[in-house]
């Protein structure tokens, strides 16, 4: 069995893998979201200047390890009272779950490789993808983590329809620590790690086994999605302690295989409602870290010297997601006119020129991957005017589609219906709000009637929110699958054309090619041919599926190019900007790596570094 992924490089070469993922300096700038605060609570008193417990004495837990009786206080923008830990349920925990449950592996954007976590070895054998659990991994109730636990996760994942099962056929338990995803047909080996390693082992079989049986016997997954896991049995470096409306407390898991890397007892997360409240907490020292928060340069410059900023790619960002059932937004010409009328460079600059950049070519790829997949064909792709509002081109497209200006100089269709729609964004997500305000202004200046408003994230997200139910005209949302997997077009194309819920939040956007769960009907899409003559017709459900299963590199390249061309021409989602995630950690009481350290190029440094022994209490 190979350590990490090195022994299957004959199938997926290191050079190709790095080309797909990018290195730290060359990776695409990718979008960063803002706060997800949803209620009106104010921060708890516990978040004052004193982030320790009553004393900082060192206690000895074994013969070699001294553990400080101190608490690291971090931030969250979801109320602990509203969350639970079933990864397929509603209101899933936001960042504390990354300490409570170990990831399969963690992608490092500096190296372009996955670092082992609860899966310590993995190998593609040609007819299976085998994974070995970390030796000594235990659940927080003291029982060992077993192959049955991992198999239960994967089987539930299959029932929920994740992208792994576009190519995986079954799950086999090889021994007490080894599980294999069996592969009967062809597989695109480029996708294996991206599909599998982005998961987190959250399913102790004794807790989820009955749910798995019920789901397997039922027509639907309601038994899984409705299960509320509010007292989680985890396996991570910290274990769930208690929670109230403001704070969730976790405690060092002394039996974790990497417990000797952690020399402090508690890690807590305090709820703050909105970016401004989190910025104030960082400025005042009321919290010592924040996993991600959009923070403009003027705020960063005011932070205490001890606060380190770790910026990592997100390989995606905010886009405009149209509801294709809308009378106007369902028309290709209108979506193209919107893309022409936007000045994406100006929108990025308005959001934050320090952490945002405009996509060079609107298609299902972040900037860093365009040359890898489009090659010489990139010059044929429409840019829609990256650095200016192409108002005349927008007008030309609308006129050809039968629109004309009315007496108020606003576009209307052949029946006299004004080209109007509401654009929404999550309230409190300041960079997204700024971007969408800019977009609305530009579209109104181009003769469209666009109103803009913010909506609490709690009304938008989740399986019963406005996004999932298609209750919007146009919304700010991610236009890629984001993170490491967004380096390959498959996941982004699946997100844009087939099933956004398979990679990010569920979205009932009614694109005709999408699956029924997203209010689509798996339709063919026809666009002008890439070579300029005739037409190109694709069926995204079928063709994206083939892209995920082919082992032939020529087929992969050809399919990807065709589907990316359709994305560029039909604009199922309209890219606006990419950015960087910003993670903050104070070094006042904790020793942490330099801001440019390779070990910190992960999502997210403040929960990964303790496991690696790179965020330790320094006695201050």
Coordinates of C-alpha atoms in Angstrom, one line a residue:
X1 CA 0.0 0.0 0.0
X2 CA 1.4 3.4 -1.0
X3 CA 1.9 6.3 1.3
X4 CA -0.3 9.1 0.2
X5 CA -0.8 8.8 -3.6
X6 CA 2.7 8.4 -4.9
X7 CA 2.6 4.8 -6.1
X8 CA -0.1 5.3 -8.6
X9 CA 1.7 8.1 -10.5
X10 CA 1.8 5.9 -13.5
X11 CA -1.9 6.6 -13.8
X12 CA -1.8 10.2 -12.5
X13 CA 1.6 11.7 -12.8
X14 CA 2.9 14.1 -10.3
X15 CA 3.5 16.7 -13.0
X16 CA -0.1 16.4 -14.2
X17 CA -1.4 16.5 -10.7
X18 CA 0.5 19.7 -9.9
X19 CA -0.7 21.2 -13.3
X20 CA -4.3 20.5 -12.3
X21 CA -4.0 22.0 -8.8
X22 CA -1.4 24.7 -9.1
X23 CA 1.2 25.8 -6.7
X24 CA 0.9 28.5 -4.0
X25 CA 2.2 31.3 -6.2
X26 CA 0.5 30.1 -9.4
X27 CA -2.8 28.9 -8.1
X28 CA -5.9 30.8 -9.2
X29 CA -7.1 33.5 -7.0
X30 CA -10.4 32.2 -5.7
X31 CA -13.4 33.8 -4.0
X32 CA -13.8 34.3 -0.3
X33 CA -17.1 34.4 1.3
X34 CA -18.1 36.6 4.2
X35 CA -20.0 36.0 7.4
X36 CA -22.8 33.5 7.5
X37 CA -24.4 35.1 10.6
X38 CA -28.1 34.5 10.7
X39 CA -29.5 35.8 14.0
X40 CA -29.5 39.0 15.9
X41 CA -27.7 37.8 19.0
X42 CA -24.7 39.7 20.3
X43 CA -21.4 38.1 21.2
X44 CA -21.2 36.4 24.6
X45 CA -19.3 38.0 27.5
X46 CA -16.9 35.1 27.4
X47 CA -15.3 36.7 24.4
X48 CA -13.5 39.3 26.4
X49 CA -9.7 40.0 26.4
X50 CA -9.0 37.0 28.7
X51 CA -9.2 34.0 26.4
X52 CA -7.7 31.6 28.9
X53 CA -9.4 29.5 31.6
X54 CA -9.0 30.5 35.3
X55 CA -5.4 29.5 35.4
X56 CA -2.7 28.6 32.9
X57 CA -1.0 25.8 34.9
X58 CA 0.5 22.9 33.1
X59 CA -0.8 19.5 33.9
X60 CA 0.9 16.2 33.0
X61 CA -1.4 13.7 31.3
X62 CA 1.2 11.0 30.6
X63 CA 4.9 10.5 31.0
X64 CA 5.9 12.8 28.2
X65 CA 3.2 15.5 27.6
X66 CA 2.4 18.6 29.6
X67 CA -0.9 20.2 28.6
X68 CA -1.7 23.8 29.5
X69 CA -5.1 24.4 31.2
X70 CA -5.9 27.2 28.7
X71 CA -8.5 27.8 26.0
X72 CA -8.0 28.9 22.5
X73 CA -10.9 31.1 21.5
X74 CA -11.9 31.2 17.8
X75 CA -14.8 32.7 15.9
X76 CA -17.8 31.3 14.0
X77 CA -20.6 33.0 12.2
X78 CA -23.2 30.3 12.8
X79 CA -24.9 30.2 16.2
X80 CA -23.9 27.1 18.1
X81 CA -27.5 26.7 19.2
X82 CA -28.6 26.3 15.6
X83 CA -26.1 23.7 14.4
X84 CA -25.8 19.9 14.3
X85 CA -23.2 17.5 13.0
X86 CA -24.9 15.2 10.5
X87 CA -23.0 16.2 7.3
X88 CA -26.1 15.4 5.1
X89 CA -28.6 17.2 7.4
X90 CA -29.7 20.7 7.7
X91 CA -27.8 23.5 9.5
X92 CA -24.5 21.5 9.5
X93 CA -21.8 22.8 11.8
X94 CA -19.5 25.3 10.2
X95 CA -15.9 25.0 11.5
X96 CA -16.0 23.2 14.9
X97 CA -16.7 20.0 12.9
X98 CA -13.2 20.3 11.4
X99 CA -11.7 19.7 14.8
X100 CA -14.3 17.2 16.0
X101 CA -14.1 15.0 12.8
X102 CA -10.8 14.2 11.1
X103 CA -10.6 14.8 7.3
X104 CA -9.8 11.9 5.1
X105 CA -6.8 14.0 4.0
X106 CA -6.1 17.8 3.6
X107 CA -5.1 19.4 0.4
X108 CA -2.0 21.6 0.5
X109 CA -2.1 24.4 -2.1
X110 CA 1.6 25.0 -1.9
X111 CA 2.6 21.4 -2.7
X112 CA -0.4 20.5 -4.9
X113 CA -0.7 17.3 -2.8
X114 CA -3.0 15.8 -0.2
X115 CA -1.6 15.4 3.3
X116 CA -2.7 12.3 5.2
X117 CA -5.1 12.6 8.1
X118 CA -7.5 9.8 9.2
X119 CA -6.7 8.1 5.9
X120 CA -3.0 7.5 6.2
X121 CA -2.4 5.6 3.0
X122 CA -4.2 5.3 -0.3
X123 CA -3.7 3.7 -3.7
X124 CA -5.5 3.3 -7.0
X125 CA -5.0 -0.3 -8.1
X126 CA -6.7 -0.2 -11.5
X127 CA -10.0 -1.7 -10.3
X128 CA -10.3 -0.2 -6.9
X129 CA -9.3 2.8 -4.7
X130 CA -8.0 1.4 -1.4
X131 CA -7.7 3.5 1.8
X132 CA -6.1 2.6 5.1
X133 CA -7.2 4.2 8.3
X134 CA -4.6 5.9 10.5
X135 CA -3.2 3.5 13.0
X136 CA -4.5 4.2 16.5
X137 CA -7.5 6.3 15.4
X138 CA -10.2 6.3 18.0
X139 CA -13.7 7.7 18.5
X140 CA -14.2 10.1 21.3
X141 CA -16.1 7.3 23.3
X142 CA -12.9 5.3 23.3
X143 CA -13.7 2.8 20.6
X144 CA -11.4 2.3 17.6
X145 CA -12.2 3.8 14.2
X146 CA -12.8 0.8 12.0
X147 CA -13.2 0.0 8.3
X148 CA -17.0 -0.5 9.0
X149 CA -17.2 3.1 10.1
X150 CA -15.5 4.3 6.9
X151 CA -17.6 2.0 4.8
X152 CA -20.8 3.3 6.4
X153 CA -19.8 6.9 5.5
X154 CA -19.1 5.9 1.9
X155 CA -22.4 3.9 1.6
X156 CA -24.3 6.9 2.9
X157 CA -22.4 9.1 0.6
X158 CA -23.5 6.8 -2.3
X159 CA -27.1 7.1 -1.2
X160 CA -26.9 10.8 -1.2
X161 CA -25.6 10.8 -4.8
X162 CA -22.1 12.4 -4.5
X163 CA -19.7 12.6 -7.4
X164 CA -17.7 9.6 -6.1
X165 CA -20.5 7.3 -7.4
X166 CA -20.2 8.5 -10.9
X167 CA -17.4 6.0 -11.1
X168 CA -17.4 3.9 -7.9
X169 CA -19.5 0.7 -8.0
X170 CA -19.4 -0.6 -4.4
X171 CA -17.6 -0.5 -1.1
X172 CA -15.6 -3.4 0.4
X173 CA -14.1 -3.8 3.8
X174 CA -10.8 -5.5 3.2
X175 CA -9.7 -5.8 6.8
X176 CA -10.2 -3.9 10.1
X177 CA -8.5 -0.8 8.8
X178 CA -8.8 -1.0 5.0
X179 CA -11.7 -0.1 2.7
X180 CA -11.8 -0.2 -1.1
X181 CA -14.1 1.6 -3.4
X182 CA -14.5 -0.9 -6.2
X183 CA -14.5 0.2 -9.8
X184 CA -16.2 -1.9 -12.5
X185 CA -16.1 0.4 -15.5
X186 CA -13.7 3.1 -16.7
X187 CA -12.5 5.8 -14.4
X188 CA -10.8 9.1 -14.9
X189 CA -7.9 8.7 -12.5
X190 CA -7.4 12.5 -12.4
X191 CA -10.5 12.7 -10.3
X192 CA -10.1 10.1 -7.7
X193 CA -8.3 12.1 -5.0
X194 CA -10.4 15.2 -5.7
X195 CA -13.6 13.2 -5.2
X196 CA -12.7 11.1 -2.2
X197 CA -10.2 13.0 -0.1
X198 CA -12.4 16.1 0.3
X199 CA -14.5 14.2 2.8
X200 CA -14.5 14.1 6.7
X201 CA -15.2 10.9 8.6
X202 CA -18.3 11.7 10.7
X203 CA -20.1 8.3 10.8
X204 CA -19.6 6.0 13.7
X205 CA -21.4 2.9 12.6
X206 CA -23.2 2.3 15.9
X207 CA -24.8 5.7 15.4
X208 CA -25.4 5.7 11.6
X209 CA -25.7 2.0 10.8
X210 CA -29.5 1.9 11.4
X211 CA -30.0 5.0 9.3
X212 CA -28.0 3.4 6.5
X213 CA -30.2 0.4 6.5
X214 CA -33.4 2.5 6.5
X215 CA -32.1 4.6 3.6
X216 CA -31.1 1.5 1.6
X217 CA -34.6 0.0 2.1
X218 CA -36.5 3.3 1.4
X219 CA -37.3 5.3 -1.7
X220 CA -35.4 8.4 -0.7
X221 CA -32.9 9.8 1.8
X222 CA -35.2 11.5 4.3
X223 CA -34.0 9.2 7.2
X224 CA -30.5 10.6 6.6
X225 CA -31.3 14.2 5.9
X226 CA -33.7 14.6 8.8
X227 CA -31.4 13.0 11.3
X228 CA -30.1 15.6 13.8
X229 CA -26.7 14.8 15.3
X230 CA -26.4 17.4 18.1
X231 CA -24.1 15.4 20.4
X232 CA -21.5 14.2 18.0
X233 CA -19.2 11.3 18.6
X234 CA -16.1 12.4 16.8
X235 CA -12.6 11.2 16.1
X236 CA -10.7 14.5 15.7
X237 CA -8.0 16.1 17.7
X238 CA -10.6 17.8 19.8
X239 CA -13.9 16.4 21.0
X240 CA -17.3 18.0 21.5
X241 CA -17.8 19.3 25.0
X242 CA -20.9 21.6 25.3
X243 CA -22.6 24.5 23.6
X244 CA -25.0 27.3 24.3
X245 CA -26.3 30.1 22.1
X246 CA -23.0 31.8 21.9
X247 CA -20.1 29.4 22.4
X248 CA -19.3 25.8 21.4
X249 CA -16.5 24.2 23.5
X250 CA -14.3 21.4 22.4
X251 CA -11.7 19.5 24.5
X252 CA -8.4 17.9 23.6
X253 CA -8.8 14.3 22.6
X254 CA -5.9 12.6 24.6
X255 CA -6.3 9.3 22.7
X256 CA -5.9 10.8 19.3
X257 CA -2.7 9.5 17.5
X258 CA -1.5 13.0 17.1
X259 CA -2.5 14.2 20.6
X260 CA 1.1 14.8 21.6
X261 CA 1.1 17.7 19.0
X262 CA -1.5 19.6 21.1
X263 CA -0.4 21.2 24.4
X264 CA -3.5 23.0 25.4
X265 CA -6.8 21.7 26.8
X266 CA -9.7 23.5 25.1
X267 CA -10.6 25.0 21.8
X268 CA -13.8 27.1 21.7
X269 CA -15.8 28.9 19.0
X270 CA -17.7 32.1 19.8
X271 CA -20.6 33.2 17.6
X272 CA -20.5 36.7 16.0
X273 CA -23.2 38.1 13.7
X274 CA -21.6 39.7 10.7
X275 CA -18.1 40.6 9.4
X276 CA -17.9 43.8 11.4
X277 CA -18.4 42.1 14.7
X278 CA -15.7 39.5 13.8
X279 CA -13.3 42.3 12.7
X280 CA -13.8 44.1 16.0
X281 CA -13.1 40.9 17.9
X282 CA -9.8 40.4 16.0
X283 CA -8.9 44.0 16.5
X284 CA -9.5 43.9 20.2
X285 CA -8.0 40.5 20.8
X286 CA -11.3 39.1 22.0
X287 CA -10.7 36.1 19.7
X288 CA -7.4 34.5 18.7
X289 CA -8.3 33.1 15.3
X290 CA -10.9 33.1 12.6
X291 CA -11.1 30.3 10.0
X292 CA -12.2 32.6 7.1
X293 CA -13.5 36.2 7.0
X294 CA -13.4 38.7 4.2
X295 CA -11.2 41.5 5.6
X296 CA -10.3 44.6 3.6
X297 CA -6.8 45.9 3.6
X298 CA -7.5 48.9 5.8
X299 CA -8.8 46.5 8.5
X300 CA -5.8 44.1 8.1
X301 CA -3.4 46.9 8.5
X302 CA -5.0 47.9 11.8
X303 CA -4.9 44.4 13.3
X304 CA -2.4 43.8 16.2
X305 CA 1.1 42.9 15.1
X306 CA 0.6 39.4 16.7
X307 CA -2.2 38.5 14.3
X308 CA -1.0 36.5 11.3
X309 CA -3.0 36.5 8.0
X310 CA -2.9 33.2 6.0
X311 CA -4.2 33.7 2.5
X312 CA -5.1 30.5 0.5
X313 CA -6.8 30.0 -2.9
X314 CA -10.4 29.2 -3.0
X315 CA -10.5 28.3 -6.8
X316 CA -13.8 30.1 -7.2
X317 CA -15.9 32.9 -5.9
X318 CA -19.1 34.8 -6.2
X319 CA -21.1 34.6 -9.4
X320 CA -24.6 35.6 -10.6
X321 CA -26.8 32.5 -10.6
X322 CA -29.9 33.0 -12.7
X323 CA -33.2 31.2 -12.1
X324 CA -33.7 29.8 -15.6
X325 CA -37.4 29.6 -15.0
X326 CA -37.5 33.4 -15.1
X327 CA -39.1 34.9 -18.2
X328 CA -36.0 36.9 -19.1
X329 CA -33.1 35.2 -17.3
X330 CA -34.0 31.9 -18.9
X331 CA -33.1 33.4 -22.3
X332 CA -29.5 32.9 -23.4
X333 CA -29.4 36.4 -25.0
X334 CA -30.2 38.0 -21.7
X335 CA -27.6 36.1 -19.8
X336 CA -25.0 37.1 -22.4
X337 CA -26.1 40.7 -22.3
X338 CA -25.6 40.6 -18.5
X339 CA -22.1 39.3 -18.9
X340 CA -21.3 42.0 -21.5
X341 CA -22.8 44.8 -19.4
X342 CA -20.7 43.9 -16.4
X343 CA -17.2 45.3 -15.8
X344 CA -15.8 42.4 -13.9
X345 CA -12.5 44.1 -13.2
X346 CA -14.2 47.0 -11.6
X347 CA -16.5 44.8 -9.6
X348 CA -13.4 42.9 -8.2
X349 CA -11.7 46.2 -7.4
X350 CA -14.8 47.5 -5.6
X351 CA -14.9 44.3 -3.5
X352 CA -11.2 44.4 -2.6
X353 CA -8.4 44.7 -5.1
X354 CA -6.1 43.0 -2.5
X355 CA -8.0 39.7 -2.5
X356 CA -10.2 39.7 -5.6
X357 CA -9.6 39.3 -9.3
X358 CA -11.8 39.1 -12.4
X359 CA -12.1 35.7 -14.3
X360 CA -10.3 36.1 -17.6
X361 CA -12.8 33.9 -19.5
X362 CA -16.2 33.2 -18.1
X363 CA -16.4 29.4 -18.2
X364 CA -16.3 26.6 -15.6
X365 CA -12.6 27.0 -14.7
X366 CA -10.7 29.3 -12.4
X367 CA -8.0 31.5 -14.0
X368 CA -5.1 29.3 -13.2
X369 CA -6.5 26.3 -15.1
X370 CA -7.5 28.1 -18.4
X371 CA -4.3 27.3 -20.3
X372 CA -4.2 23.8 -19.1
X373 CA -7.6 22.9 -20.5
X374 CA -8.4 25.4 -23.2
X375 CA -5.0 25.6 -24.8
X376 CA -4.9 27.3 -28.2
X377 CA -8.7 27.3 -28.3
X378 CA -8.9 29.9 -25.5
X379 CA -8.7 32.8 -28.1
X380 CA -12.1 31.5 -29.5
X381 CA -13.8 31.8 -26.1
X382 CA -15.9 34.9 -25.5
X383 CA -14.4 37.1 -22.7
X384 CA -17.5 39.4 -22.5
X385 CA -15.2 42.3 -21.8
X386 CA -13.2 41.6 -18.7
X387 CA -12.1 45.2 -18.1
X388 CA -15.0 47.2 -19.3
X389 CA -18.8 47.3 -19.6
X390 CA -19.5 46.3 -23.2
X391 CA -22.8 48.1 -23.3
X392 CA -23.0 48.3 -27.1
X393 CA -22.4 44.5 -27.5
X394 CA -25.0 43.9 -24.8
X395 CA -27.5 46.1 -26.7
X396 CA -26.7 44.2 -30.0
X397 CA -27.4 40.8 -28.4
X398 CA -30.7 42.1 -26.9
X399 CA -31.9 43.7 -30.1
X400 CA -31.2 40.4 -32.0
X401 CA -33.3 38.6 -29.4
X402 CA -36.3 41.0 -30.0
X403 CA -35.7 43.5 -27.1
X404 CA -36.0 47.2 -27.5
X405 CA -35.7 50.3 -25.3
X406 CA -39.0 51.7 -24.0
X407 CA -39.8 55.4 -23.2
X408 CA -38.0 55.1 -19.9
X409 CA -34.9 53.8 -21.8
X410 CA -35.3 50.4 -20.2
X411 CA -35.2 47.2 -22.3
X412 CA -38.4 45.3 -22.9
X413 CA -39.3 42.2 -24.9
X414 CA -41.5 41.8 -27.9
X415 CA -44.6 41.7 -25.6
X416 CA -43.7 44.9 -23.8
X417 CA -42.5 43.1 -20.6
X418 CA -39.7 45.1 -18.9
X419 CA -36.4 43.3 -18.5
X420 CA -36.5 43.4 -14.7
X421 CA -35.4 41.1 -12.0
X422 CA -34.4 41.0 -8.3
X423 CA -30.8 40.3 -7.4
X424 CA -30.1 39.0 -3.9
X425 CA -27.1 38.2 -1.7
X426 CA -26.5 36.9 1.8
X427 CA -26.8 39.7 4.3
X428 CA -23.5 40.4 6.2
X429 CA -21.3 38.9 3.5
X430 CA -19.7 42.2 2.9
X431 CA -17.5 41.4 -0.1
X432 CA -20.4 39.6 -1.9
X433 CA -22.8 42.4 -1.1
X434 CA -20.4 45.0 -2.5
X435 CA -19.8 42.9 -5.6
X436 CA -23.6 42.5 -6.3
X437 CA -24.3 46.2 -5.6
X438 CA -21.7 47.0 -8.2
X439 CA -23.2 44.5 -10.7
X440 CA -26.7 45.9 -10.1
X441 CA -25.5 49.5 -10.7
X442 CA -23.8 48.4 -14.0
X443 CA -26.8 46.5 -15.3
X444 CA -29.1 49.4 -14.5
X445 CA -26.8 51.7 -16.3
X446 CA -27.0 49.4 -19.3
X447 CA -30.8 49.7 -19.4
X448 CA -32.0 46.8 -17.3
X449 CA -34.3 47.2 -14.3
X450 CA -32.5 45.4 -11.5
X451 CA -33.3 45.7 -7.8
X452 CA -30.8 44.6 -5.2
X453 CA -31.5 43.3 -1.7
X454 CA -29.8 41.2 1.0
X455 CA -31.4 38.2 2.7
X456 CA -30.2 36.5 5.9
X457 CA -28.2 33.4 5.1
X458 CA -30.6 31.4 7.3
X459 CA -33.3 32.0 4.8
X460 CA -31.1 31.1 1.8
X461 CA -29.1 28.1 2.7
X462 CA -30.0 24.6 3.7
X463 CA -32.3 22.1 2.1
X464 CA -35.4 24.2 2.9
X465 CA -33.9 27.6 2.0
X466 CA -34.7 29.9 -0.9
X467 CA -31.7 28.6 -2.9
X468 CA -32.7 25.0 -2.7
X469 CA -36.4 25.8 -3.5
X470 CA -35.5 28.1 -6.5
X471 CA -37.2 31.0 -4.7
X472 CA -35.2 33.8 -6.4
X473 CA -34.8 35.6 -9.7
X474 CA -31.0 35.9 -9.5
X475 CA -28.7 35.3 -6.6
X476 CA -25.1 35.7 -5.6
X477 CA -23.6 32.2 -5.2
X478 CA -20.4 30.2 -6.1
X479 CA -19.9 29.5 -9.8
X480 CA -17.3 26.7 -9.2
X481 CA -17.1 23.7 -7.0
X482 CA -14.4 25.6 -5.1
X483 CA -11.3 24.5 -3.2
X484 CA -9.0 21.7 -4.6
X485 CA -11.6 19.9 -6.7
X486 CA -12.2 23.1 -8.7
X487 CA -8.9 22.6 -10.4
X488 CA -10.5 19.9 -12.6
X489 CA -13.3 21.0 -15.0
X490 CA -15.4 17.9 -14.1
X491 CA -16.5 19.2 -10.7
X492 CA -17.1 22.7 -11.9
X493 CA -19.2 21.5 -14.9
X494 CA -21.2 19.2 -12.6
X495 CA -21.8 22.2 -10.4
X496 CA -22.8 24.6 -13.2
X497 CA -24.8 22.3 -15.4
X498 CA -25.9 19.2 -13.6
X499 CA -26.1 19.3 -9.8
X500 CA -24.8 22.1 -7.7
X501 CA -25.9 20.3 -4.6
X502 CA -23.3 17.6 -5.2
X503 CA -20.4 19.9 -4.5
X504 CA -21.8 22.9 -2.6
X505 CA -25.1 24.1 -1.3
X506 CA -28.3 22.8 -3.0
X507 CA -29.6 25.2 -5.6
X508 CA -32.9 24.8 -7.6
X509 CA -31.8 27.1 -10.4
X510 CA -33.9 25.3 -13.1
X511 CA -31.2 25.1 -15.8
X512 CA -32.8 22.8 -18.4
X513 CA -29.8 20.4 -18.5
X514 CA -29.8 20.0 -14.7
X515 CA -31.1 17.0 -12.8
X516 CA -34.7 17.0 -11.6
X517 CA -33.6 17.8 -8.1
X518 CA -32.4 21.2 -9.3
X519 CA -35.6 21.8 -11.3
X520 CA -34.0 20.7 -14.6
X521 CA -35.0 17.9 -17.0
X522 CA -31.6 16.6 -18.2
X523 CA -32.1 18.3 -21.5
X524 CA -29.7 18.6 -24.4
X525 CA -28.0 22.0 -24.9
X526 CA -27.2 23.3 -28.4
X527 CA -24.8 26.2 -29.0
X528 CA -22.8 27.5 -32.1
X529 CA -19.9 25.2 -32.8
X530 CA -16.5 26.0 -31.5
X531 CA -15.0 26.1 -35.0
X532 CA -17.4 28.7 -36.1
X533 CA -19.6 26.6 -38.4
X534 CA -22.7 24.6 -37.5
X535 CA -23.8 23.7 -34.0
X536 CA -22.6 21.7 -31.1
X537 CA -25.1 19.7 -29.0
X538 CA -24.3 18.1 -25.7
X539 CA -26.2 16.4 -23.0
X540 CA -24.5 17.6 -19.8
X541 CA -25.8 14.8 -17.5
X542 CA -24.4 12.2 -19.9
X543 CA -21.3 14.0 -21.1
X544 CA -20.2 15.3 -17.7
X545 CA -20.7 11.7 -16.4
X546 CA -18.5 10.4 -19.2
X547 CA -15.9 13.0 -18.3
X548 CA -15.9 11.6 -14.8
X549 CA -15.4 8.0 -15.9
X550 CA -13.1 8.1 -19.0
X551 CA -9.5 6.9 -18.5
X552 CA -8.6 8.1 -22.0
X553 CA -6.8 11.4 -21.9
X554 CA -7.8 12.4 -25.4
X555 CA -11.5 11.8 -24.6
X556 CA -11.1 13.7 -21.4
X557 CA -9.5 16.7 -23.2
X558 CA -12.1 16.7 -26.0
X559 CA -15.1 16.4 -23.7
X560 CA -13.8 19.0 -21.3
X561 CA -13.2 21.5 -24.1
X562 CA -16.7 21.0 -25.6
X563 CA -18.5 21.3 -22.2
X564 CA -16.4 24.4 -21.2
X565 CA -17.4 26.0 -24.6
X566 CA -21.0 25.3 -23.8
X567 CA -20.5 26.9 -20.3
X568 CA -19.0 29.9 -22.0
X569 CA -21.7 30.3 -24.6
X570 CA -24.8 29.4 -22.6
X571 CA -23.8 30.8 -19.2
X572 CA -25.7 28.5 -16.8
X573 CA -23.9 30.5 -14.1
X574 CA -22.2 33.9 -14.7
X575 CA -18.7 34.2 -13.2
X576 CA -18.0 37.5 -11.5
X577 CA -14.8 37.2 -9.4
X578 CA -12.3 35.0 -7.8
X579 CA -10.5 35.6 -4.5
X580 CA -8.4 34.4 -1.6
X581 CA -9.6 33.0 1.7
X582 CA -8.2 34.9 4.7
X583 CA -7.5 32.9 7.9
X584 CA -6.3 34.8 11.0
X585 CA -4.4 33.4 14.0
X586 CA -2.8 35.4 16.8
X587 CA 0.7 34.5 17.9
X588 CA 0.4 36.3 21.2
X589 CA -0.2 33.1 23.2
X590 CA 0.3 30.5 20.5
X591 CA 3.4 29.8 18.4
X592 CA 2.3 29.6 14.7
X593 CA 4.2 29.4 11.4
X594 CA 5.1 32.4 9.2
X595 CA 2.3 33.7 7.0
X596 CA 3.9 32.3 3.9
X597 CA 4.7 28.8 5.5
X598 CA 3.9 25.8 3.3
X599 CA 2.3 23.9 6.2
X600 CA -0.4 26.7 6.5
X601 CA -1.5 26.5 2.9
X602 CA -4.6 24.5 3.7
X603 CA -8.3 25.2 4.3
X604 CA -8.2 26.1 7.2
X605 CA -4.9 26.7 9.0
X606 CA -6.4 27.3 12.5
X607 CA -7.9 23.8 12.6
X608 CA -5.2 22.0 10.7
X609 CA -2.1 23.4 12.4
X610 CA -2.9 22.1 16.0
X611 CA -3.0 18.5 14.6
X612 CA 0.4 19.1 13.0
X613 CA 2.0 20.5 16.1
X614 CA 2.3 23.9 14.4
X615 CA 0.0 25.8 16.7
X616 CA 1.1 25.4 20.3
X617 CA 0.6 27.3 23.5
X618 CA 3.8 29.3 24.3
X619 CA 3.2 30.0 28.0
X620 CA 2.3 33.7 27.7

